[in-house]
Amino acid sequence: MRIDRASHSVGLVGGPGREEAVAFEANVRIVDEPAFTVLAVLGASNGRLSRFDRQILGAGRLLADAGEGGGAVIAVLPQAADGLGEAGADRAIIRGGGDFADVAGRAEAFLALDRTLTPRHWLFAENGPEADLARRMAIRLKEPILTDVEHLTARQAVRASHGGLREEAGPPPRLMTIQEDRVASYADRPCEARLLDAQTVSADATDSAIVESEIVPGDPSSMALAEADFVVSAGNGVSDFDAFHRLAAALKATPGASRVVCDAGLMPREAQVGASGTVLSADCYFALGIAGAPQHLQGIAGCEHVIAVNTDLHAAMVERAGLAIVQDAQKVMPALLHLLREGET
Amino acid sequence: MRVVVLLSAGRHPVSGRAILPPLEAQAIAMALALDPHCYGLHAGCTPDGVADAPGYGLPSLDLLTIDADVDPVPALAADLSKRKPDLIVAGRRGQGGNDTGLLPYALAEALHLPLLNDIVSAAQEDSDGMGRFEQALPKGAKRRVTMLLPAIVTVHPLAPAAAPFAYAKARRGTIEFREGPSGEAAPGLFETRSRRARPKLMRQADAESDGGGAAIIDPDPDDAARMIVDYLERLGVRRLRNEASRTTDHRD
Ligand SMILES: Cc1cc2nc3c(=O)[nH]c(=O)nc-3n(C[C@H](O)[C@H](O)[C@H](O)COP(=O)(O)OP(=O)(O)OC[C@H]3O[C@@H](n4cnc5c(N)ncnc54)[C@H](O)[C@@H]3O)c2cc1C
């Protein structure tokens, strides 16, 4: 049986739901002849928009909609990703070259893009490769840049300087990097996200000084909890910790725990999620047998998606979850392990 | 291998006291491991803050005196092009000045050197003229890079911790003052003013994109497992089934 809390009705609901996205098409917002363009450079790793990516698009939307005549937001990303239009992109350019393609080479490709598109703004995330790219472009273009912007309106951009004691402000320059959680993502009518084919960037050029390079993906099992993007946590409702650890590994998730579990010595103190443990920045949180005490919920306030497995329908964690399974964790864990093993063969 | 560490005058974010930025103390530890005779270089008007560097083990420090508000890049570039170090190590961004993190890039352009950002480790390659580096990437990923020297690298906060500050070392280190080239004070392009505190956006649960928050009561465990995996894949959190088969492909 499925209970749909949104409508407060109890009953059977067929199908997986959530087909609205397709039905939206009639309502798509189309900018056919923009007066100018704003380029939003996205990390979009694994073909997925992160919250930060959506904030960069939100910043783009803000600048595009405030400018006279109306501008178009062009997303530049390594590979196709879902939800670009919903996040505010009018156009999209697939640059190719993989998630972490050589940045020096990418800067050259982007400079070429700058000459053909002459955008009014370039927006980057103040984050690893994008922050690097933005600075290379500012130097090559000999243009001012505001980095790590923490306040953005159509009229001014502000960043902290002098060790955070002072701030620099000015009209938004052409080049900016934006700090995470500073600009709201876009939440209005979906945009077109039309793929621009002609300008696809080839990022084959590499930094000639680099002789060899190899990317080592992060290991979720040893990653710092605060850094993890997906955390699976055990609470007092978990008794089979062997299954729990195997499940965390199979899900490629970073293991966490409630305080009760850490107090009992079943998990290390570093694994504690919550007000007196680690406050997560994960996108997704999977809680097994956790009641959802306020101190615990504080630690996951920023998690966009929550899955709960709990025997108690009335647990606060069930209320917080986007997907709640009212079932014994000791039964669900082996079923998950079985399913994930099957997928491997 | 000859290594130089670029130092900046930092400000403590709370007290405003002159300090050496913590990242540059980490840079010193990294440089010392490669070259016990490495030296520090700073262009500025006073030794405030940078004078702490010997306390973190830096054997010597060259201070190029330039007027306040003069762009330090020409002075640094002139000095470095004479002394030709194999590796120039800098913090990824200052803490107490402009703090834009642009200086290493401007220097790389001026000296025509390659730049690798956000490194957490550095080692000398056995064959001459190359270095091996580890670069921190988002989400805990790393990139191992073998690179031709000379080069500029910037240090990421995840690099090994700095040595503790020692007064005995601070006294032993030598500071040499040299006059840097004179230059015009570069006017700031943007207005600066005292900072206003602005809270970050609250991170909120996105119940709608979660599908309205469904509670599935007492399902068969296998159905529950399938729902959870579907959910994770639909949201793009993990591509478990495809990824799982891809990893097995790699293994054989
Ligand atoms: C000052 C202060 C700070 C605190 N800081 C933190 C903190 O940082 N982090 C933290 O976690 N807590 C913190 N706490 C403790 C917090 O209040 C709760 O006591 C704790 O989070 C409860 O952990 P739990 O949900 O695992 O255990 P319980 O409260 O025992 O809940 C267990 C849950 O598992 C369910 N369950 C039971 N059996 C099963 C089963 N077989 N299958 C599935 N579900 C099952 C139950 O229905 C219940 O919902 C703090 C408390 C105080 C006073």
JSON list of N, CA, C and O in Angstrom, two decimals, chain B residues 223-239:
[
{"chain": "B", "resi": 223, "resn": "ASP", "atom": "N", "xyz": [10.79, -6.03, -3.35]},
{"chain": "B", "resi": 223, "resn": "ASP", "atom": "CA", "xyz": [10.17, -4.87, -4.00]},
{"chain": "B", "resi": 223, "resn": "ASP", "atom": "C", "xyz": [10.76, -3.59, -3.42]},
{"chain": "B", "resi": 223, "resn": "ASP", "atom": "O", "xyz": [11.04, -2.63, -4.15]},
{"chain": "B", "resi": 224, "resn": "ALA", "atom": "N", "xyz": [10.94, -3.58, -2.10]},
{"chain": "B", "resi": 224, "resn": "ALA", "atom": "CA", "xyz": [11.49, -2.40, -1.44]},
{"chain": "B", "resi": 224, "resn": "ALA", "atom": "C", "xyz": [12.88, -2.11, -2.00]},
{"chain": "B", "resi": 224, "resn": "ALA", "atom": "O", "xyz": [13.21, -0.95, -2.31]},
{"chain": "B", "resi": 225, "resn": "ALA", "atom": "N", "xyz": [13.69, -3.15, -2.14]},
{"chain": "B", "resi": 225, "resn": "ALA", "atom": "CA", "xyz": [15.05, -2.98, -2.66]},
{"chain": "B", "resi": 225, "resn": "ALA", "atom": "C", "xyz": [15.00, -2.37, -4.06]},
{"chain": "B", "resi": 225, "resn": "ALA", "atom": "O", "xyz": [15.75, -1.45, -4.38]},
{"chain": "B", "resi": 226, "resn": "ARG", "atom": "N", "xyz": [14.08, -2.88, -4.88]},
{"chain": "B", "resi": 226, "resn": "ARG", "atom": "CA", "xyz": [13.99, -2.38, -6.25]},
{"chain": "B", "resi": 226, "resn": "ARG", "atom": "C", "xyz": [13.57, -0.91, -6.26]},
{"chain": "B", "resi": 226, "resn": "ARG", "atom": "O", "xyz": [14.09, -0.10, -7.02]},
{"chain": "B", "resi": 227, "resn": "MET", "atom": "N", "xyz": [12.62, -0.57, -5.37]},
{"chain": "B", "resi": 227, "resn": "MET", "atom": "CA", "xyz": [12.18, 0.83, -5.31]},
{"chain": "B", "resi": 227, "resn": "MET", "atom": "C", "xyz": [13.33, 1.75, -4.91]},
{"chain": "B", "resi": 227, "resn": "MET", "atom": "O", "xyz": [13.48, 2.85, -5.45]},
{"chain": "B", "resi": 228, "resn": "ILE", "atom": "N", "xyz": [14.13, 1.30, -3.97]},
{"chain": "B", "resi": 228, "resn": "ILE", "atom": "CA", "xyz": [15.24, 2.14, -3.50]},
{"chain": "B", "resi": 228, "resn": "ILE", "atom": "C", "xyz": [16.26, 2.34, -4.61]},
{"chain": "B", "resi": 228, "resn": "ILE", "atom": "O", "xyz": [16.71, 3.46, -4.89]},
{"chain": "B", "resi": 229, "resn": "VAL", "atom": "N", "xyz": [16.60, 1.27, -5.30]},
{"chain": "B", "resi": 229, "resn": "VAL", "atom": "CA", "xyz": [17.60, 1.37, -6.36]},
{"chain": "B", "resi": 229, "resn": "VAL", "atom": "C", "xyz": [17.06, 2.21, -7.52]},
{"chain": "B", "resi": 229, "resn": "VAL", "atom": "O", "xyz": [17.76, 3.07, -8.07]},
{"chain": "B", "resi": 230, "resn": "ASP", "atom": "N", "xyz": [15.78, 2.01, -7.86]},
{"chain": "B", "resi": 230, "resn": "ASP", "atom": "CA", "xyz": [15.16, 2.83, -8.91]},
{"chain": "B", "resi": 230, "resn": "ASP", "atom": "C", "xyz": [15.23, 4.31, -8.55]},
{"chain": "B", "resi": 230, "resn": "ASP", "atom": "O", "xyz": [15.56, 5.16, -9.38]},
{"chain": "B", "resi": 231, "resn": "TYR", "atom": "N", "xyz": [14.90, 4.58, -7.30]},
{"chain": "B", "resi": 231, "resn": "TYR", "atom": "CA", "xyz": [14.89, 5.95, -6.81]},
{"chain": "B", "resi": 231, "resn": "TYR", "atom": "C", "xyz": [16.28, 6.58, -6.93]},
{"chain": "B", "resi": 231, "resn": "TYR", "atom": "O", "xyz": [16.44, 7.69, -7.44]},
{"chain": "B", "resi": 232, "resn": "LEU", "atom": "N", "xyz": [17.29, 5.86, -6.49]},
{"chain": "B", "resi": 232, "resn": "LEU", "atom": "CA", "xyz": [18.66, 6.38, -6.55]},
{"chain": "B", "resi": 232, "resn": "LEU", "atom": "C", "xyz": [19.09, 6.63, -7.99]},
{"chain": "B", "resi": 232, "resn": "LEU", "atom": "O", "xyz": [19.76, 7.61, -8.29]},
{"chain": "B", "resi": 233, "resn": "GLU", "atom": "N", "xyz": [18.68, 5.72, -8.87]},
{"chain": "B", "resi": 233, "resn": "GLU", "atom": "CA", "xyz": [19.09, 5.87, -10.27]},
{"chain": "B", "resi": 233, "resn": "GLU", "atom": "C", "xyz": [18.31, 6.98, -10.95]},
{"chain": "B", "resi": 233, "resn": "GLU", "atom": "O", "xyz": [18.86, 7.74, -11.74]},
{"chain": "B", "resi": 234, "resn": "ARG", "atom": "N", "xyz": [17.01, 7.10, -10.60]},
{"chain": "B", "resi": 234, "resn": "ARG", "atom": "CA", "xyz": [16.20, 8.13, -11.23]},
{"chain": "B", "resi": 234, "resn": "ARG", "atom": "C", "xyz": [16.72, 9.52, -10.84]},
{"chain": "B", "resi": 234, "resn": "ARG", "atom": "O", "xyz": [16.76, 10.42, -11.65]},
{"chain": "B", "resi": 235, "resn": "LEU", "atom": "N", "xyz": [17.14, 9.67, -9.59]},
{"chain": "B", "resi": 235, "resn": "LEU", "atom": "CA", "xyz": [17.66, 10.97, -9.16]},
{"chain": "B", "resi": 235, "resn": "LEU", "atom": "C", "xyz": [19.10, 11.17, -9.59]},
{"chain": "B", "resi": 235, "resn": "LEU", "atom": "O", "xyz": [19.68, 12.23, -9.38]},
{"chain": "B", "resi": 236, "resn": "GLY", "atom": "N", "xyz": [19.70, 10.15, -10.16]},
{"chain": "B", "resi": 236, "resn": "GLY", "atom": "CA", "xyz": [21.08, 10.27, -10.63]},
{"chain": "B", "resi": 236, "resn": "GLY", "atom": "C", "xyz": [22.10, 10.23, -9.51]},
{"chain": "B", "resi": 236, "resn": "GLY", "atom": "O", "xyz": [23.23, 10.65, -9.68]},
{"chain": "B", "resi": 237, "resn": "VAL", "atom": "N", "xyz": [21.69, 9.77, -8.33]},
{"chain": "B", "resi": 237, "resn": "VAL", "atom": "CA", "xyz": [22.64, 9.70, -7.21]},
{"chain": "B", "resi": 237, "resn": "VAL", "atom": "C", "xyz": [23.71, 8.66, -7.52]},
{"chain": "B", "resi": 237, "resn": "VAL", "atom": "O", "xyz": [24.90, 8.89, -7.35]},
{"chain": "B", "resi": 238, "resn": "ARG", "atom": "N", "xyz": [23.30, 7.50, -7.96]},
{"chain": "B", "resi": 238, "resn": "ARG", "atom": "CA", "xyz": [24.23, 6.44, -8.35]},
{"chain": "B", "resi": 238, "resn": "ARG", "atom": "C", "xyz": [23.63, 5.69, -9.53]},
{"chain": "B", "resi": 238, "resn": "ARG", "atom": "O", "xyz": [22.41, 5.50, -9.59]},
{"chain": "B", "resi": 239, "resn": "ARG", "atom": "N", "xyz": [24.48, 5.30, -10.46]},
{"chain": "B", "resi": 239, "resn": "ARG", "atom": "CA", "xyz": [24.02, 4.41, -11.53]},
{"chain": "B", "resi": 239, "resn": "ARG", "atom": "C", "xyz": [24.47, 3.02, -11.14]},
{"chain": "B", "resi": 239, "resn": "ARG", "atom": "O", "xyz": [25.48, 2.53, -11.63]}
]
